[in-house]
XYZ file of C-alpha atoms in Angstrom:
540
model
C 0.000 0.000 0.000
C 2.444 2.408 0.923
C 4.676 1.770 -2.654
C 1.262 2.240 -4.478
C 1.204 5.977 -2.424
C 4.864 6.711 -3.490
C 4.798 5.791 -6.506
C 1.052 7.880 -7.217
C 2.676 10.890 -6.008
C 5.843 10.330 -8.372
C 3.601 9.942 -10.759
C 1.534 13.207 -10.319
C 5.213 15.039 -9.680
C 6.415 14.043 -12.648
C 3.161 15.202 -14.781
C 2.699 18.466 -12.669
C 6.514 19.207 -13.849
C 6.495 18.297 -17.230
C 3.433 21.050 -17.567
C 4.898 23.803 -14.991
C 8.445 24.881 -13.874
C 8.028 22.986 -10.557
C 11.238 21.576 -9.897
C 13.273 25.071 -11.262
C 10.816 27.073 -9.093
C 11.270 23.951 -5.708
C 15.099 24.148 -6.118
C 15.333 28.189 -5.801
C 12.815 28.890 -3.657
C 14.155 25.596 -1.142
C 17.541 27.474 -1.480
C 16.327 30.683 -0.674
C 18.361 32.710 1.806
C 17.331 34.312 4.892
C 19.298 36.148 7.231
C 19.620 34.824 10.940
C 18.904 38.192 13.286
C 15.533 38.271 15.900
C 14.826 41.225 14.912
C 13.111 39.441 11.512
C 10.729 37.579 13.290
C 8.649 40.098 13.988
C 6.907 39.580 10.714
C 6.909 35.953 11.452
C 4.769 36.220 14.596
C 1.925 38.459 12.802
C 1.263 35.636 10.337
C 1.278 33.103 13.189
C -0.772 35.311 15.073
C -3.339 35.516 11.821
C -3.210 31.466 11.727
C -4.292 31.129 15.070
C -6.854 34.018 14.398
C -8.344 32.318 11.385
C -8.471 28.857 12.781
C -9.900 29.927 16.225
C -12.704 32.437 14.267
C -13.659 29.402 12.031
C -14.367 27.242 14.901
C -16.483 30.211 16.776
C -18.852 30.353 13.419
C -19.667 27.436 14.053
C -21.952 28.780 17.392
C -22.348 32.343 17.112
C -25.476 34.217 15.940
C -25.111 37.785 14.501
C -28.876 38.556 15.250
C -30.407 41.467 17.112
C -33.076 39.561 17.728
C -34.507 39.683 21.782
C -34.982 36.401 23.148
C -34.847 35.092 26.631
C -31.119 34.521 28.076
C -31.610 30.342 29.696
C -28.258 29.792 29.527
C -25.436 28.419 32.576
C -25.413 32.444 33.799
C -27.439 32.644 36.681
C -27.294 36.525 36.861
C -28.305 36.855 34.057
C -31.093 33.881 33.091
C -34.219 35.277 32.084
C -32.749 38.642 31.071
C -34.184 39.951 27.643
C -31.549 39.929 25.319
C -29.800 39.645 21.961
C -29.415 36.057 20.062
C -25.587 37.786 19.200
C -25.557 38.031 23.367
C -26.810 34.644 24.044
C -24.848 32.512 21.557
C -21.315 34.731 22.984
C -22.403 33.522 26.358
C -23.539 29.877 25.190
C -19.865 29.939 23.741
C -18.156 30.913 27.260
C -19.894 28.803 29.488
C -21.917 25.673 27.585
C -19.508 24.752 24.625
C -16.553 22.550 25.634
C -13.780 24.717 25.138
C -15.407 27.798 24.023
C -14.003 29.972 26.482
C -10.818 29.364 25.968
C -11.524 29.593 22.029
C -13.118 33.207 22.660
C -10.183 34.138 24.481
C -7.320 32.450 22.487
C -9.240 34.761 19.351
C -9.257 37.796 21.098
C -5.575 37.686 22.544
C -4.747 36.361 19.279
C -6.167 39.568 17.864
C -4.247 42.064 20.025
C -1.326 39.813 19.357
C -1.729 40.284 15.311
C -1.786 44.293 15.143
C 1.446 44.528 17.678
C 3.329 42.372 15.736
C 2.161 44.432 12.474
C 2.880 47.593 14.155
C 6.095 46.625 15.668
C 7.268 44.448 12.411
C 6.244 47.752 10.751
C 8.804 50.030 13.245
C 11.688 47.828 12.453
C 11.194 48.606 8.480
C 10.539 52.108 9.249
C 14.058 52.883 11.660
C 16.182 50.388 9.467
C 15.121 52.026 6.304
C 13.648 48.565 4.868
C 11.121 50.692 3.051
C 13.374 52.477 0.547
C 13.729 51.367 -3.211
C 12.554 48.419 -4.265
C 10.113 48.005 -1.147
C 8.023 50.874 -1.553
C 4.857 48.584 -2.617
C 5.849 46.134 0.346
C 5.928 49.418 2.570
C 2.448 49.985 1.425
C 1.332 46.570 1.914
C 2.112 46.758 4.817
C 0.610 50.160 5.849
C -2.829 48.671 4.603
C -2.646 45.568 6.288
C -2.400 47.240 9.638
C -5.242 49.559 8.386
C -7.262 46.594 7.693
C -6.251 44.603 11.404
C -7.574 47.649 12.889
C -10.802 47.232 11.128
C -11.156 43.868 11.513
C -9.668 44.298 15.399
C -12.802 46.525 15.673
C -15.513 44.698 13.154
C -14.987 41.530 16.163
C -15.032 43.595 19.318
C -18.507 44.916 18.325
C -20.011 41.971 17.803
C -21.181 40.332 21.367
C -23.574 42.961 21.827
C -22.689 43.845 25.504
C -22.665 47.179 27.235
C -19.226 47.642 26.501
C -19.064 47.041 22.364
C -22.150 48.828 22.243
C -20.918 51.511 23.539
C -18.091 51.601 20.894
C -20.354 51.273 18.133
C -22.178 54.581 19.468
C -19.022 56.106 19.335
C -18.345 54.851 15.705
C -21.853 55.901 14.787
C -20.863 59.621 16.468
C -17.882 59.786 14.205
C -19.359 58.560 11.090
C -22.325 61.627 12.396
C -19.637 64.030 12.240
C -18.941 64.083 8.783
C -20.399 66.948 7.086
C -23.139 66.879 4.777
C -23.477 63.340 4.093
C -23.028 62.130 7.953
C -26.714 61.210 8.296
C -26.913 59.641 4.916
C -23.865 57.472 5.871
C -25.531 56.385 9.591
C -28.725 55.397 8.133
C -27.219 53.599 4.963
C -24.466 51.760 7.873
C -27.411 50.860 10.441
C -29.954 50.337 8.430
C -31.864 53.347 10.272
C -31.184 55.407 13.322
C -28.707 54.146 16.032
C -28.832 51.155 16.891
C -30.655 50.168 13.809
C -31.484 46.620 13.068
C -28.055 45.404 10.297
C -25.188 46.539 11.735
C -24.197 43.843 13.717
C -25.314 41.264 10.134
C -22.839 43.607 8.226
C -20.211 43.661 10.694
C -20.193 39.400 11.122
C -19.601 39.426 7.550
C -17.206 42.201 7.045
C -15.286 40.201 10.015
C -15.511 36.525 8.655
C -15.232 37.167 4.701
C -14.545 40.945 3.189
C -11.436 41.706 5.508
C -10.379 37.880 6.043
C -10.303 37.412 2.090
C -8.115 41.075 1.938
C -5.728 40.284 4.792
C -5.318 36.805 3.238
C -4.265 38.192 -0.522
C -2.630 40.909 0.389
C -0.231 38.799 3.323
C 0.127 36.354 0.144
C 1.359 39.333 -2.135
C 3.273 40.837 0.779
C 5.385 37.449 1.105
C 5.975 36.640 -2.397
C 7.728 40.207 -2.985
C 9.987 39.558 0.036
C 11.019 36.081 -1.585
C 11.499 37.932 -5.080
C 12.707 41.320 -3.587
C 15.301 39.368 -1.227
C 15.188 40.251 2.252
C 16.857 42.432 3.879
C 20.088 42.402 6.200
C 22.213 44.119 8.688
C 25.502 45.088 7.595
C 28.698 42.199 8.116
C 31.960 40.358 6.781
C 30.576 38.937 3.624
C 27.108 40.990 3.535
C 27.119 43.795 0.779
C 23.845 45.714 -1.082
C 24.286 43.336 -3.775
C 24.199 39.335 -2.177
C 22.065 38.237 0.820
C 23.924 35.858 3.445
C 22.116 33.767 5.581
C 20.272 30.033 6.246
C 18.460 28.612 3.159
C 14.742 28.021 3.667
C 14.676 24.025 4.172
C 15.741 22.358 6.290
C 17.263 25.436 8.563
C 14.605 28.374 8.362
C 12.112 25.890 8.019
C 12.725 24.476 11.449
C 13.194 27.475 12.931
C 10.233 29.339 11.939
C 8.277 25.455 12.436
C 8.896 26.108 16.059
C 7.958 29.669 16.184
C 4.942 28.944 14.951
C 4.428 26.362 17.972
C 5.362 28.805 20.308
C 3.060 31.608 19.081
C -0.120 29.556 19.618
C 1.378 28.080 22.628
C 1.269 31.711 24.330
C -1.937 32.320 22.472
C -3.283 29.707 24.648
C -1.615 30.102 27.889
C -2.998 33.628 27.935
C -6.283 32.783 26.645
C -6.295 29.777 29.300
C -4.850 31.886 32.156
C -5.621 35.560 31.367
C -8.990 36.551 31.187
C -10.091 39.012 28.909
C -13.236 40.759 27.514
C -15.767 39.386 30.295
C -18.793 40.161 28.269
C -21.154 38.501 30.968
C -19.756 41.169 33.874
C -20.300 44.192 31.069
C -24.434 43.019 30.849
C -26.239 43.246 27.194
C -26.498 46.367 25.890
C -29.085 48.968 26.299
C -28.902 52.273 24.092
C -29.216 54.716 27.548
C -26.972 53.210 29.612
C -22.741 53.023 29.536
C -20.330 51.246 31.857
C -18.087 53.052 33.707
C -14.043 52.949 32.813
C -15.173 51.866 29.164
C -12.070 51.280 27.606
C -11.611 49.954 23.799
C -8.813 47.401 22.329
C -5.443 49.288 22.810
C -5.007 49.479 18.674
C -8.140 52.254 18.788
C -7.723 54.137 21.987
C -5.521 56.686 20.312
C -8.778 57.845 18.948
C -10.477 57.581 22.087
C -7.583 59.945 23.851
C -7.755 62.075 20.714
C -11.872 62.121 21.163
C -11.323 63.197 24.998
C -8.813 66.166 24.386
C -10.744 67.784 22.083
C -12.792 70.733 23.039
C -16.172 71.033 22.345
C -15.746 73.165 19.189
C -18.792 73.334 16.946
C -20.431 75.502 14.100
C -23.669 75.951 12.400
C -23.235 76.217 8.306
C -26.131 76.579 6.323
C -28.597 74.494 8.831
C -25.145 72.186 8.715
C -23.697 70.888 12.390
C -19.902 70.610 11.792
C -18.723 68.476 15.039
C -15.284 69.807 14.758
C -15.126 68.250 18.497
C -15.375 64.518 16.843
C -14.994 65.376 13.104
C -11.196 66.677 13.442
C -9.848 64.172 15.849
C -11.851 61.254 15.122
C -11.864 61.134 10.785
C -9.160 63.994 9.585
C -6.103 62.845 12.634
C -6.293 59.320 11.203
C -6.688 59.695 7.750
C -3.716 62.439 8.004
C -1.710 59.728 9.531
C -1.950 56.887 7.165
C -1.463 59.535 4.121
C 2.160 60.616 5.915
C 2.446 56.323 6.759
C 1.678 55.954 2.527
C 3.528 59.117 1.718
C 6.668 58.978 3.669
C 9.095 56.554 1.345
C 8.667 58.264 -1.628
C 9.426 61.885 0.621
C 12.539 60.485 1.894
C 13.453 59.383 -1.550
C 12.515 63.077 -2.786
C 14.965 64.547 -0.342
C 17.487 62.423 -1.044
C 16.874 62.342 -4.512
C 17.974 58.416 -3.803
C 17.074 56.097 -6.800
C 19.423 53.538 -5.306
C 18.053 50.159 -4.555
C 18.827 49.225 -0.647
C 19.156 46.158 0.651
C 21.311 46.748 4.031
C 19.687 48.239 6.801
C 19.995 51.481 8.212
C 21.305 51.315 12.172
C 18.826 54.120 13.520
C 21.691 56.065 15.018
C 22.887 56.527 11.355
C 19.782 58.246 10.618
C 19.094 60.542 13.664
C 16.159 62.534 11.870
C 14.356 59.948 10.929
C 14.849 57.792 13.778
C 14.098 61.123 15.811
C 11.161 61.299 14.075
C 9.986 57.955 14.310
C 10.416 58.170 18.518
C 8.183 61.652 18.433
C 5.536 59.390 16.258
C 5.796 56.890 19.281
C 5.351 59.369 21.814
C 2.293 61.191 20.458
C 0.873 57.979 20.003
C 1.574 57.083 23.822
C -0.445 60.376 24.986
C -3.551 59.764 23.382
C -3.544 56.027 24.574
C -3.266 57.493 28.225
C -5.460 60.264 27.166
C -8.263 57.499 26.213
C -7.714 56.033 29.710
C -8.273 59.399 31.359
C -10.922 58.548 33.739
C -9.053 55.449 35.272
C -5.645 57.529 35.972
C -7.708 59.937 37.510
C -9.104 57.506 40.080
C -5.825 56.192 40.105
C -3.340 59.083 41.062
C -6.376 61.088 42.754
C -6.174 63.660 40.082
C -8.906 65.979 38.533
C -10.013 64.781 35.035
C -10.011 68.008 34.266
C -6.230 68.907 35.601
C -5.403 65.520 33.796
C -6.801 66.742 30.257
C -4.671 69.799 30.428
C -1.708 68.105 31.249
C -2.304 65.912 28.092
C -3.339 68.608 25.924
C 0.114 70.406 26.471
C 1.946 67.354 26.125
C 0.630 66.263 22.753
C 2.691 68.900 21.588
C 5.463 69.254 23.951
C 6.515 65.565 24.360
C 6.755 64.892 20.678
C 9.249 67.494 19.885
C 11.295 66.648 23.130
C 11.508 63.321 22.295
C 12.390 64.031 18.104
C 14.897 66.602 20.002
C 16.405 64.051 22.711
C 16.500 60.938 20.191
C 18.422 63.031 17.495
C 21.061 64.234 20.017
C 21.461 60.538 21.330
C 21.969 59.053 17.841
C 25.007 61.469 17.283
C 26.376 60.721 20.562
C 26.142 56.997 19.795
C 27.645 57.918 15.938
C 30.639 59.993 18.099
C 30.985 57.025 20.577
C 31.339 54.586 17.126
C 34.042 57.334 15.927
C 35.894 57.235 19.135
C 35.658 53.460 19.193
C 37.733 53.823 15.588
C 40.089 56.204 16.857
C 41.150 54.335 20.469
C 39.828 51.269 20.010
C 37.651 49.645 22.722
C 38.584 49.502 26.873
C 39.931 46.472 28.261
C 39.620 46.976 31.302
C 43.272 47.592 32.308
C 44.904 51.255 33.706
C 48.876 51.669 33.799
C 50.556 53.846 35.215
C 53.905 55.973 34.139
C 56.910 57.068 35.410
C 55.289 60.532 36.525
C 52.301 59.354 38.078
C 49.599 59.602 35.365
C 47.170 56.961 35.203
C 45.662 55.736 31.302
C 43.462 52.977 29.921
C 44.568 50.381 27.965
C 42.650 50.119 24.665
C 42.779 47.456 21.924
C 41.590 47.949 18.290
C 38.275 47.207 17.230
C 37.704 44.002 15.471
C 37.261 43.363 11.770
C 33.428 42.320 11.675
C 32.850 45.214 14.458
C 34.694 47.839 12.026
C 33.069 46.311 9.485
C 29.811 47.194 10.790
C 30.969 50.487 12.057
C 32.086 51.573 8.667
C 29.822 50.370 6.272
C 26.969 52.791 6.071
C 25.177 54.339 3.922
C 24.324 58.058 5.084
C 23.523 60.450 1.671
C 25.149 63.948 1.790
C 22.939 66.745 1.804
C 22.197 68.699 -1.282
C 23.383 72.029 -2.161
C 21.754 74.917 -1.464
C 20.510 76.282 -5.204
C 20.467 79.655 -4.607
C 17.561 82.117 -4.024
C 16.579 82.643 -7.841
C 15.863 78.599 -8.029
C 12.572 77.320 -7.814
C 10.685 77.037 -4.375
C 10.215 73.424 -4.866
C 14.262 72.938 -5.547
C 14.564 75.368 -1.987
C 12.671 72.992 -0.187
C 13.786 69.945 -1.077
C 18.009 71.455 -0.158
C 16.348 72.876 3.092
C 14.469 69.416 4.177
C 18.015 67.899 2.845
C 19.953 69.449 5.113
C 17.640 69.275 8.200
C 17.955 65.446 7.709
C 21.233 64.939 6.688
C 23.582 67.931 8.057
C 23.987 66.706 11.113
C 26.396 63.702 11.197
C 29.605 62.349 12.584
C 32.025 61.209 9.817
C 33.942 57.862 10.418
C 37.967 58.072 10.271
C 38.485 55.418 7.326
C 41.801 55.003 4.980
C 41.549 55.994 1.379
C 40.991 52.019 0.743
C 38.565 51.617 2.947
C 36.375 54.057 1.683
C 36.711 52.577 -1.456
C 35.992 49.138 0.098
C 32.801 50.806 1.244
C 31.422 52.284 -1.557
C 31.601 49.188 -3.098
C 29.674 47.439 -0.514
C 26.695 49.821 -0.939
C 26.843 50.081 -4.574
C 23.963 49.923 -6.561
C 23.273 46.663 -7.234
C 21.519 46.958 -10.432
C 24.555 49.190 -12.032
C 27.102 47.122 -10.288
C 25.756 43.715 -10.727
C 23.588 41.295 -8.821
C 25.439 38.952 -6.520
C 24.429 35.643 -5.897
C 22.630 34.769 -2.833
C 24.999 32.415 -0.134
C 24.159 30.300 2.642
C 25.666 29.957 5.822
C 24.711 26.673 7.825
């Protein structure tokens, strides 16, 4: 029996290869090189993250009910048996208490969830302070940018779905915002709800926006997103051996195979130790949801509370326009804050190439000290992001520290724009520290340990030089000079673009290097389509 198997599947191999490059396409892509550093695993954990997701959301299909529909809760909840309330209620609490292993299901989904966009948006930080977004990746970049776009979505499409106090009360906020919009704000809530809030489809259109529309998008665009890092090569840090125009590292099979095997294992291991041990998203505690009432310390998901915190410091600014309510209150921080941040998120590669005027493919990344503006900027991002979290959890510091909401407000309102620019101001003047501590390392060589003393007294160090793969590292950068100035009688755009040029690129701490080794260098981050494509190596 087991010779009849083989020798079936030779037999299919053999036709599937005669019709289709199989074997050419098996070889290459089972030789495929990928660079051994932690730091690429990120990426690696969101797609285990989505695995668990899909294969823990299948199995809750299988129970849940998307109806508004009031029945009778007769369920294992005593509190709550004979309460009138939604079938999407009752089958959420039929999951957590009367199907074997449906709590810890619900929970492995939703921890899963929260584990999916951090990974995303930390996998996205790496590419952003390494530079991993510059030319060719610009597509990947924005593969990526949608993809967290769409976990946010999705994140929220599957927290509004149990129908309890707490989602509920999120969905009144997203029916507020989508209110907001001028002119066609009404239009948009009745089309959405299927009449005024809470309407009678939104909770039909949200299961299937959950389980199919965003599903089928996250799947396609994960698939594109991989198969342009296989054909795009992957990116590495600079090393002995590792140029702009090869990629060292493990091949796929058996090495990165086996490796990213037992990630994979140890992803939904966590999943379900947390969804086992930590409890989250209590629905029966929050109670079904009634349109006039909210639960106090209502907090969303962490991946939306930015907009919460952005919601809360707000004033109440609105205006009457023609018989027209313009919310600016919800409409400014709510719909024009995020949509201005994923334009700058889709926008920023190609104005970093602009500045640069860099049509240079990359493949080594950028150490973030080398690039103290952008890394700079990248920390301020971070740390206006971190205020309106804590802004979003105003009411629960306040009870915490004994502090007026309203004191607390202020204090977040002026830091929204102070602690940015500190931090942009801080991390830049770190970074060239770190660059001048890399120089000095060059210069003296690093400590070991050891003082001496001379004839009259004085007491010194002992250095030794650096090492070759630590001044290789050291040295091989690739840091663009700034552009000229063009004069006042150039165009404004070509004033600009030297001005931004210099503000990113001006400051800098030039390595001491040897007339060969700068050579040696520019050769290392040559161009690899004008100097040649190297072939990809392995190292076991």
């Amino acid at each position: 029996m087991r010779g009849w198997v083989r020798q079936a599947g030779f037999r299919a191999y053999v036709a599937t290869d005669r019709r289709s490059p199989v074997s050419e396409l098996s070889a290459r892509l089972l030789r495929k090189a990928f660079p051994d550093h932690w730091s690429f695993l990120l990426g690696e954990i969101a797609l285990y993250s989505f695995v668990v997701l899909v294969l823990t959301g299948s199995y809750l299909t299988l129970y849940f009910e998307p109806s508004l529909a009031k029945v009778p809760y007769s369920g294992s909840y005593e509190p709550l048996r004979g309460l009138l309330v939604s079938k999407a209620y009752e089958s959420t609490l039929h999951i957590s208490f009367d199907v074997r292993g449906g709590l810890l299901i619900r929970q492995m989904h939703h921890w899963s969830a929260l584990v999916f966009v951090a990974a995303i948006g930390v996998h996205m930080l790496r590419v952003f302070f390494t530079g991993a977004f510059r030319r060719p990746r610009e597509m990947n970049w924005s593969i990526g940018v949608t993809l967290f776009l769409l976990s946010l979505l999705e994140g929220f499409c599957g927290y509004s779905l149990p129908d309890d106090l707490l989602s509920g009360t999120g969905l009144r906020t997203a029916d507020s915002i989508v209110l907001s919009i001028p002119v066609v704000g009404t239009y948009l809530s009745f089309l959405l709800w299927g009449g005024s809030f809470p309407g009678t489809a939104m909770n039909r259109r949200l299961y299937i926006v959950h389980v199919l529309f965003v599903p089928g998008a996250l799947l396609a665009l994960i698939t594109v997103h991989l198969i342009l890092v296989v054909y795009l090569k992957h990116t590495q840090w600079a090393g002995r051996g590792r140029t702009n125009r090869n990629v060292v590292g493990q091949p796929m099979f058996p090495s990165f195979t086996a490796k990213s095997a037992g990630l994979s294992l140890m992803v939904a291991g966590v999943t379900a130790l947390l969804g086992g041990l930590a409890q989250i998203n209590p629905v029966w505690l929050f109670g079904p949801y009634v349109p006039d009432q909210v639960s106090t310390n209502a907090q969303p998901d962490w991946y939306v509370g930015f907009l919460e915190g952005a919601l809360r410091l707000m004033p109440g600014v609105e205006w009457n326009v023609a018989g027209h309510t313009v919310m600016w209150n919800v409409l400014l921080p709510a719909v024009v804050l995020p949509a201005l941040l994923f334009v700058l998120l889709y926008m920023y590669p190609f104005f970093e190439r602009w500045v640069t005027g860099d049509m240079v493919e990359h493949h080594l990344c950028d150490r973030p000290r080398d690039r103290p503006t952008r890394t700079g900027l990248g920390v301020a991002g971070i740390a206006w992001y971190a205020v309106l979290l804590m802004a979003g959890g105003n009411d629960v510091l306040t009870v915490w520290f004994g502090v007026s909401v309203n004191v607390l407000t202020w204090i977040f309102r002026v830091a929204l724009f102070v602690l940015p620019v500190l931090a942009f101001l801080v991390t830049k003047r770190v970074c060239l520290a770190l660059q001048r501590h890399d120089r000095q390392l060059l210069e003296e060589g690093e400590e070991t340990g050891e003082v001496y003393q001379d004839l009259a007294g004085g007491i010194s160090e002992q250095h030794e030089p650096v090492g070759p793969e630590q001044r290789y590292k050291l040295l091989v950068r690739d840091i663009p000079q700034p552009l000229e100035h063009p004069g006042r009688r150039a165009p404004w755009r070509s004033r600009i673009r030297a001005s931004f040029s210099s503000w990113y690129y001006g400051d800098r701490v030039d390595m001491p290097a040897t007339a060969e080794e700068r050579l040696q260098v520019s050769s290392r981050i040559a161009d690899p389509v004008a100097g040649g494509v190297g072939d990809e190596q392995e190292r076991g």
